[in-house]
Amino acid sequence: VAFNVILSKTLGYCIVAGSFFLQLPQLIKIMKSKSVIGLSSLSRYSEVPINSSTVIYHYLKNLPFSTYGENVIVLIQNLVCG
């Protein structure tokens, strides 16, 4: 049982860490060009309610950050890119 818990937590935090790199290429392009021209704000902002509701639900249920942390990272990235 302990192995399954450790494995689950480890994989959860690996997913959270991986989410930092999800939109990294776009963030680098934005920073280099200092412009978001060509990015669809509709596609960015359409993900915001989904990620927000997931984060709020998991937070209010006091679930471990490893179960929803990637949604926090993606939410922030969408707000920055949009």
mmCIF file of N, CA and C in Angstrom:
data_model
loop_
_atom_site.group_PDB
_atom_site.id
_atom_site.type_symbol
_atom_site.label_atom_id
_atom_site.label_comp_id
_atom_site.label_asym_id
_atom_site.label_seq_id
_atom_site.Cartn_x
_atom_site.Cartn_y
_atom_site.Cartn_z
ATOM 1 N N VAL A 1 0.831 -1.196 0.000
ATOM 2 C CA VAL A 1 0.000 0.000 0.000
ATOM 3 C C VAL A 1 0.873 1.258 0.000
ATOM 4 N N ALA A 2 1.933 1.248 0.796
ATOM 5 C CA ALA A 2 2.807 2.417 0.871
ATOM 6 C C ALA A 2 3.464 2.699 -0.478
ATOM 7 N N PHE A 3 3.820 1.637 -1.208
ATOM 8 C CA PHE A 3 4.438 1.811 -2.511
ATOM 9 C C PHE A 3 3.485 2.516 -3.470
ATOM 10 N N ASN A 4 2.221 2.119 -3.457
ATOM 11 C CA ASN A 4 1.227 2.737 -4.340
ATOM 12 C C ASN A 4 1.031 4.215 -4.029
ATOM 13 N N VAL A 5 1.053 4.570 -2.753
ATOM 14 C CA VAL A 5 0.888 5.967 -2.346
ATOM 15 C C VAL A 5 2.095 6.783 -2.798
ATOM 16 N N ILE A 6 3.278 6.249 -2.576
ATOM 17 C CA ILE A 6 4.500 6.941 -2.987
ATOM 18 C C ILE A 6 4.540 7.099 -4.501
ATOM 19 N N LEU A 7 4.191 6.048 -5.220
ATOM 20 C CA LEU A 7 4.171 6.100 -6.682
ATOM 21 C C LEU A 7 3.158 7.126 -7.178
ATOM 22 N N SER A 8 1.992 7.137 -6.584
ATOM 23 C CA SER A 8 0.940 8.070 -6.971
ATOM 24 C C SER A 8 1.375 9.519 -6.740
ATOM 25 N N LYS A 9 1.933 9.795 -5.583
ATOM 26 C CA LYS A 9 2.406 11.150 -5.266
ATOM 27 C C LYS A 9 3.528 11.569 -6.208
ATOM 28 N N THR A 10 4.454 10.652 -6.458
ATOM 29 C CA THR A 10 5.588 10.956 -7.328
ATOM 30 C C THR A 10 5.110 11.277 -8.736
ATOM 31 N N LEU A 11 4.225 10.458 -9.271
ATOM 32 C CA LEU A 11 3.702 10.705 -10.606
ATOM 33 C C LEU A 11 2.908 12.014 -10.657
ATOM 34 N N GLY A 12 2.156 12.297 -9.624
ATOM 35 C CA GLY A 12 1.391 13.540 -9.559
ATOM 36 C C GLY A 12 2.295 14.759 -9.617
ATOM 37 N N TYR A 13 3.372 14.738 -8.839
ATOM 38 C CA TYR A 13 4.297 15.875 -8.854
ATOM 39 C C TYR A 13 5.103 15.941 -10.144
ATOM 40 N N CYS A 14 5.344 14.813 -10.780
ATOM 41 C CA CYS A 14 6.015 14.812 -12.091
ATOM 42 C C CYS A 14 5.120 15.481 -13.133
ATOM 43 N N ILE A 15 3.827 15.226 -13.062
ATOM 44 C CA ILE A 15 2.880 15.866 -13.981
ATOM 45 C C ILE A 15 2.842 17.368 -13.729
ATOM 46 N N VAL A 16 2.846 17.763 -12.459
ATOM 47 C CA VAL A 16 2.867 19.194 -12.121
ATOM 48 C C VAL A 16 4.139 19.835 -12.678
ATOM 49 N N ALA A 17 5.274 19.186 -12.484
ATOM 50 C CA ALA A 17 6.538 19.720 -12.994
ATOM 51 C C ALA A 17 6.517 19.801 -14.525
ATOM 52 N N GLY A 18 5.980 18.792 -15.171
ATOM 53 C CA GLY A 18 5.901 18.786 -16.626
ATOM 54 C C GLY A 18 5.009 19.879 -17.176
ATOM 55 N N SER A 19 4.007 20.278 -16.412
ATOM 56 C CA SER A 19 3.083 21.308 -16.895
ATOM 57 C C SER A 19 3.764 22.664 -17.046
ATOM 58 N N PHE A 20 4.894 22.859 -16.357
ATOM 59 C CA PHE A 20 5.648 24.104 -16.526
ATOM 60 C C PHE A 20 6.139 24.253 -17.962
ATOM 61 N N PHE A 21 6.372 23.141 -18.631
ATOM 62 C CA PHE A 21 6.941 23.161 -19.976
ATOM 63 C C PHE A 21 5.872 23.118 -21.073
ATOM 64 N N LEU A 22 4.616 23.038 -20.695
ATOM 65 C CA LEU A 22 3.532 22.896 -21.661
ATOM 66 C C LEU A 22 3.498 24.038 -22.672
ATOM 67 N N GLN A 23 3.536 25.246 -22.199
ATOM 68 C CA GLN A 23 3.446 26.406 -23.080
ATOM 69 C C GLN A 23 4.736 27.214 -23.092
ATOM 70 N N LEU A 24 5.810 26.604 -22.665
ATOM 71 C CA LEU A 24 7.095 27.292 -22.606
ATOM 72 C C LEU A 24 7.537 27.837 -23.966
ATOM 73 N N PRO A 25 7.424 27.075 -25.064
ATOM 74 C CA PRO A 25 7.831 27.641 -26.355
ATOM 75 C C PRO A 25 7.058 28.909 -26.720
ATOM 76 N N GLN A 26 5.762 28.931 -26.435
ATOM 77 C CA GLN A 26 4.965 30.120 -26.728
ATOM 78 C C GLN A 26 5.363 31.283 -25.831
ATOM 79 N N LEU A 27 5.620 30.999 -24.552
ATOM 80 C CA LEU A 27 6.033 32.060 -23.640
ATOM 81 C C LEU A 27 7.364 32.661 -24.073
ATOM 82 N N ILE A 28 8.281 31.836 -24.537
ATOM 83 C CA ILE A 28 9.580 32.336 -25.005
ATOM 84 C C ILE A 28 9.392 33.222 -26.231
ATOM 85 N N LYS A 29 8.546 32.794 -27.173
ATOM 86 C CA LYS A 29 8.282 33.613 -28.370
ATOM 87 C C LYS A 29 7.653 34.953 -27.987
ATOM 88 N N ILE A 30 6.737 34.934 -27.037
ATOM 89 C CA ILE A 30 6.083 36.164 -26.591
ATOM 90 C C ILE A 30 7.113 37.098 -25.962
ATOM 91 N N MET A 31 7.980 36.549 -25.142
ATOM 92 C CA MET A 31 8.982 37.374 -24.474
ATOM 93 C C MET A 31 9.983 37.951 -25.475
ATOM 94 N N LYS A 32 10.375 37.166 -26.476
ATOM 95 C CA LYS A 32 11.328 37.652 -27.482
ATOM 96 C C LYS A 32 10.710 38.731 -28.361
ATOM 97 N N SER A 33 9.475 38.502 -28.810
ATOM 98 C CA SER A 33 8.837 39.452 -29.723
ATOM 99 C C SER A 33 8.125 40.579 -28.988
ATOM 100 N N LYS A 34 7.909 40.392 -27.690
ATOM 101 C CA LYS A 34 7.173 41.355 -26.865
ATOM 102 C C LYS A 34 5.790 41.640 -27.449
ATOM 103 N N SER A 35 5.191 40.589 -28.015
ATOM 104 C CA SER A 35 3.878 40.729 -28.624
ATOM 105 C C SER A 35 3.143 39.389 -28.586
ATOM 106 N N VAL A 36 1.823 39.464 -28.495
ATOM 107 C CA VAL A 36 0.998 38.256 -28.538
ATOM 108 C C VAL A 36 0.188 38.187 -29.829
ATOM 109 N N ILE A 37 0.581 38.995 -30.802
ATOM 110 C CA ILE A 37 -0.109 39.000 -32.095
ATOM 111 C C ILE A 37 0.032 37.616 -32.728
ATOM 112 N N GLY A 38 -1.078 37.098 -33.194
ATOM 113 C CA GLY A 38 -1.094 35.778 -33.819
ATOM 114 C C GLY A 38 -1.599 34.684 -32.893
ATOM 115 N N LEU A 39 -1.662 34.956 -31.601
ATOM 116 C CA LEU A 39 -2.212 33.976 -30.660
ATOM 117 C C LEU A 39 -3.707 34.218 -30.518
ATOM 118 N N SER A 40 -4.456 33.154 -30.467
ATOM 119 C CA SER A 40 -5.896 33.264 -30.308
ATOM 120 C C SER A 40 -6.243 33.413 -28.835
ATOM 121 N N SER A 41 -6.705 34.596 -28.462
ATOM 122 C CA SER A 41 -7.094 34.806 -27.067
ATOM 123 C C SER A 41 -8.326 33.976 -26.719
ATOM 124 N N LEU A 42 -9.184 33.722 -27.705
ATOM 125 C CA LEU A 42 -10.373 32.900 -27.461
ATOM 126 C C LEU A 42 -9.973 31.492 -27.025
ATOM 127 N N SER A 43 -8.977 30.915 -27.680
ATOM 128 C CA SER A 43 -8.558 29.564 -27.304
ATOM 129 C C SER A 43 -7.917 29.557 -25.923
ATOM 130 N N ARG A 44 -7.187 30.605 -25.594
ATOM 131 C CA ARG A 44 -6.562 30.697 -24.265
ATOM 132 C C ARG A 44 -7.626 30.851 -23.184
ATOM 133 N N TYR A 45 -8.498 31.821 -23.383
ATOM 134 C CA TYR A 45 -9.477 32.121 -22.341
ATOM 135 C C TYR A 45 -10.586 31.084 -22.240
ATOM 136 N N SER A 46 -10.773 30.278 -23.269
ATOM 137 C CA SER A 46 -11.791 29.230 -23.163
ATOM 138 C C SER A 46 -11.363 28.134 -22.196
ATOM 139 N N GLU A 47 -10.065 28.009 -21.965
ATOM 140 C CA GLU A 47 -9.567 27.022 -21.008
ATOM 141 C C GLU A 47 -9.612 27.530 -19.572
ATOM 142 N N VAL A 48 -9.681 28.842 -19.401
ATOM 143 C CA VAL A 48 -9.635 29.427 -18.050
ATOM 144 C C VAL A 48 -10.768 28.926 -17.156
ATOM 145 N N PRO A 49 -12.036 28.920 -17.590
ATOM 146 C CA PRO A 49 -13.089 28.418 -16.696
ATOM 147 C C PRO A 49 -12.920 26.940 -16.329
ATOM 148 N N ILE A 50 -12.426 26.165 -17.284
ATOM 149 C CA ILE A 50 -12.219 24.732 -17.014
ATOM 150 C C ILE A 50 -11.158 24.542 -15.951
ATOM 151 N N ASN A 51 -10.008 25.201 -16.146
ATOM 152 C CA ASN A 51 -8.928 25.076 -15.173
ATOM 153 C C ASN A 51 -9.323 25.677 -13.824
ATOM 154 N N SER A 52 -10.016 26.810 -13.861
ATOM 155 C CA SER A 52 -10.432 27.464 -12.613
ATOM 156 C C SER A 52 -11.356 26.577 -11.799
ATOM 157 N N SER A 53 -12.344 25.992 -12.453
ATOM 158 C CA SER A 53 -13.292 25.159 -11.715
ATOM 159 C C SER A 53 -12.606 23.919 -11.140
ATOM 160 N N THR A 54 -11.668 23.366 -11.881
ATOM 161 C CA THR A 54 -10.933 22.202 -11.379
ATOM 162 C C THR A 54 -10.107 22.570 -10.155
ATOM 163 N N VAL A 55 -9.408 23.695 -10.228
ATOM 164 C CA VAL A 55 -8.577 24.149 -9.101
ATOM 165 C C VAL A 55 -9.449 24.433 -7.885
ATOM 166 N N ILE A 56 -10.537 25.150 -8.082
ATOM 167 C CA ILE A 56 -11.418 25.504 -6.965
ATOM 168 C C ILE A 56 -12.009 24.256 -6.320
ATOM 169 N N TYR A 57 -12.487 23.334 -7.128
ATOM 170 C CA TYR A 57 -13.074 22.094 -6.601
ATOM 171 C C TYR A 57 -12.070 21.327 -5.751
ATOM 172 N N HIS A 58 -10.897 21.085 -6.301
ATOM 173 C CA HIS A 58 -9.887 20.305 -5.575
ATOM 174 C C HIS A 58 -9.413 21.029 -4.316
ATOM 175 N N TYR A 59 -9.279 22.353 -4.418
ATOM 176 C CA TYR A 59 -8.847 23.129 -3.256
ATOM 177 C C TYR A 59 -9.889 23.064 -2.140
ATOM 178 N N LEU A 60 -11.161 23.242 -2.492
ATOM 179 C CA LEU A 60 -12.217 23.212 -1.481
ATOM 180 C C LEU A 60 -12.391 21.826 -0.857
ATOM 181 N N LYS A 61 -12.049 20.794 -1.605
ATOM 182 C CA LYS A 61 -12.113 19.428 -1.080
ATOM 183 C C LYS A 61 -10.860 19.050 -0.286
ATOM 184 N N ASN A 62 -9.924 20.002 -0.173
ATOM 185 C CA ASN A 62 -8.663 19.778 0.538
ATOM 186 C C ASN A 62 -7.880 18.587 -0.010
ATOM 187 N N LEU A 63 -7.916 18.425 -1.315
ATOM 188 C CA LEU A 63 -7.173 17.344 -1.950
ATOM 189 C C LEU A 63 -5.712 17.760 -2.110
ATOM 190 N N PRO A 64 -4.818 16.804 -2.200
ATOM 191 C CA PRO A 64 -3.395 17.135 -2.324
ATOM 192 C C PRO A 64 -3.111 17.939 -3.598
ATOM 193 N N PHE A 65 -2.171 18.855 -3.499
ATOM 194 C CA PHE A 65 -1.797 19.694 -4.638
ATOM 195 C C PHE A 65 -1.344 18.845 -5.821
ATOM 196 N N SER A 66 -0.788 17.691 -5.545
ATOM 197 C CA SER A 66 -0.298 16.824 -6.626
ATOM 198 C C SER A 66 -1.437 16.330 -7.515
ATOM 199 N N THR A 67 -2.680 16.439 -7.058
ATOM 200 C CA THR A 67 -3.814 15.966 -7.859
ATOM 201 C C THR A 67 -4.388 17.046 -8.771
ATOM 202 N N TYR A 68 -4.029 18.305 -8.523
ATOM 203 C CA TYR A 68 -4.590 19.370 -9.354
ATOM 204 C C TYR A 68 -3.588 20.470 -9.694
ATOM 205 N N GLY A 69 -2.377 20.330 -9.275
ATOM 206 C CA GLY A 69 -1.368 21.375 -9.458
ATOM 207 C C GLY A 69 -1.114 21.749 -10.901
ATOM 208 N N GLU A 70 -1.211 20.782 -11.811
ATOM 209 C CA GLU A 70 -0.964 21.103 -13.222
ATOM 210 C C GLU A 70 -2.014 22.079 -13.743
ATOM 211 N N ASN A 71 -3.215 22.018 -13.186
ATOM 212 C CA ASN A 71 -4.261 22.954 -13.605
ATOM 213 C C ASN A 71 -3.950 24.378 -13.154
ATOM 214 N N VAL A 72 -3.307 24.528 -12.010
ATOM 215 C CA VAL A 72 -2.897 25.849 -11.535
ATOM 216 C C VAL A 72 -1.869 26.438 -12.500
ATOM 217 N N ILE A 73 -0.885 25.620 -12.867
ATOM 218 C CA ILE A 73 0.185 26.076 -13.760
ATOM 219 C C ILE A 73 -0.384 26.438 -15.131
ATOM 220 N N VAL A 74 -1.230 25.578 -15.696
ATOM 221 C CA VAL A 74 -1.815 25.833 -17.015
ATOM 222 C C VAL A 74 -2.716 27.067 -16.971
ATOM 223 N N LEU A 75 -3.443 27.245 -15.889
ATOM 224 C CA LEU A 75 -4.294 28.424 -15.728
ATOM 225 C C LEU A 75 -3.446 29.696 -15.769
ATOM 226 N N ILE A 76 -2.369 29.709 -15.026
ATOM 227 C CA ILE A 76 -1.485 30.892 -15.006
ATOM 228 C C ILE A 76 -0.899 31.124 -16.402
ATOM 229 N N GLN A 77 -0.466 30.057 -17.054
ATOM 230 C CA GLN A 77 0.105 30.206 -18.387
ATOM 231 C C GLN A 77 -0.923 30.748 -19.373
ATOM 232 N N ASN A 78 -2.147 30.289 -19.294
ATOM 233 C CA ASN A 78 -3.193 30.792 -20.184
ATOM 234 C C ASN A 78 -3.495 32.261 -19.933
ATOM 235 N N LEU A 79 -3.474 32.659 -18.676
ATOM 236 C CA LEU A 79 -3.719 34.069 -18.371
ATOM 237 C C LEU A 79 -2.567 34.952 -18.857
ATOM 238 N N VAL A 80 -1.359 34.455 -18.750
ATOM 239 C CA VAL A 80 -0.194 35.218 -19.202
ATOM 240 C C VAL A 80 -0.158 35.308 -20.717
ATOM 241 N N CYS A 81 -0.414 34.200 -21.392
ATOM 242 C CA CYS A 81 -0.362 34.162 -22.869
ATOM 243 C C CYS A 81 -1.531 34.882 -23.513
ATOM 244 N N GLY A 82 -2.661 34.921 -22.830
ATOM 245 C CA GLY A 82 -3.865 35.498 -23.433
ATOM 246 C C GLY A 82 -3.825 36.944 -23.407
#
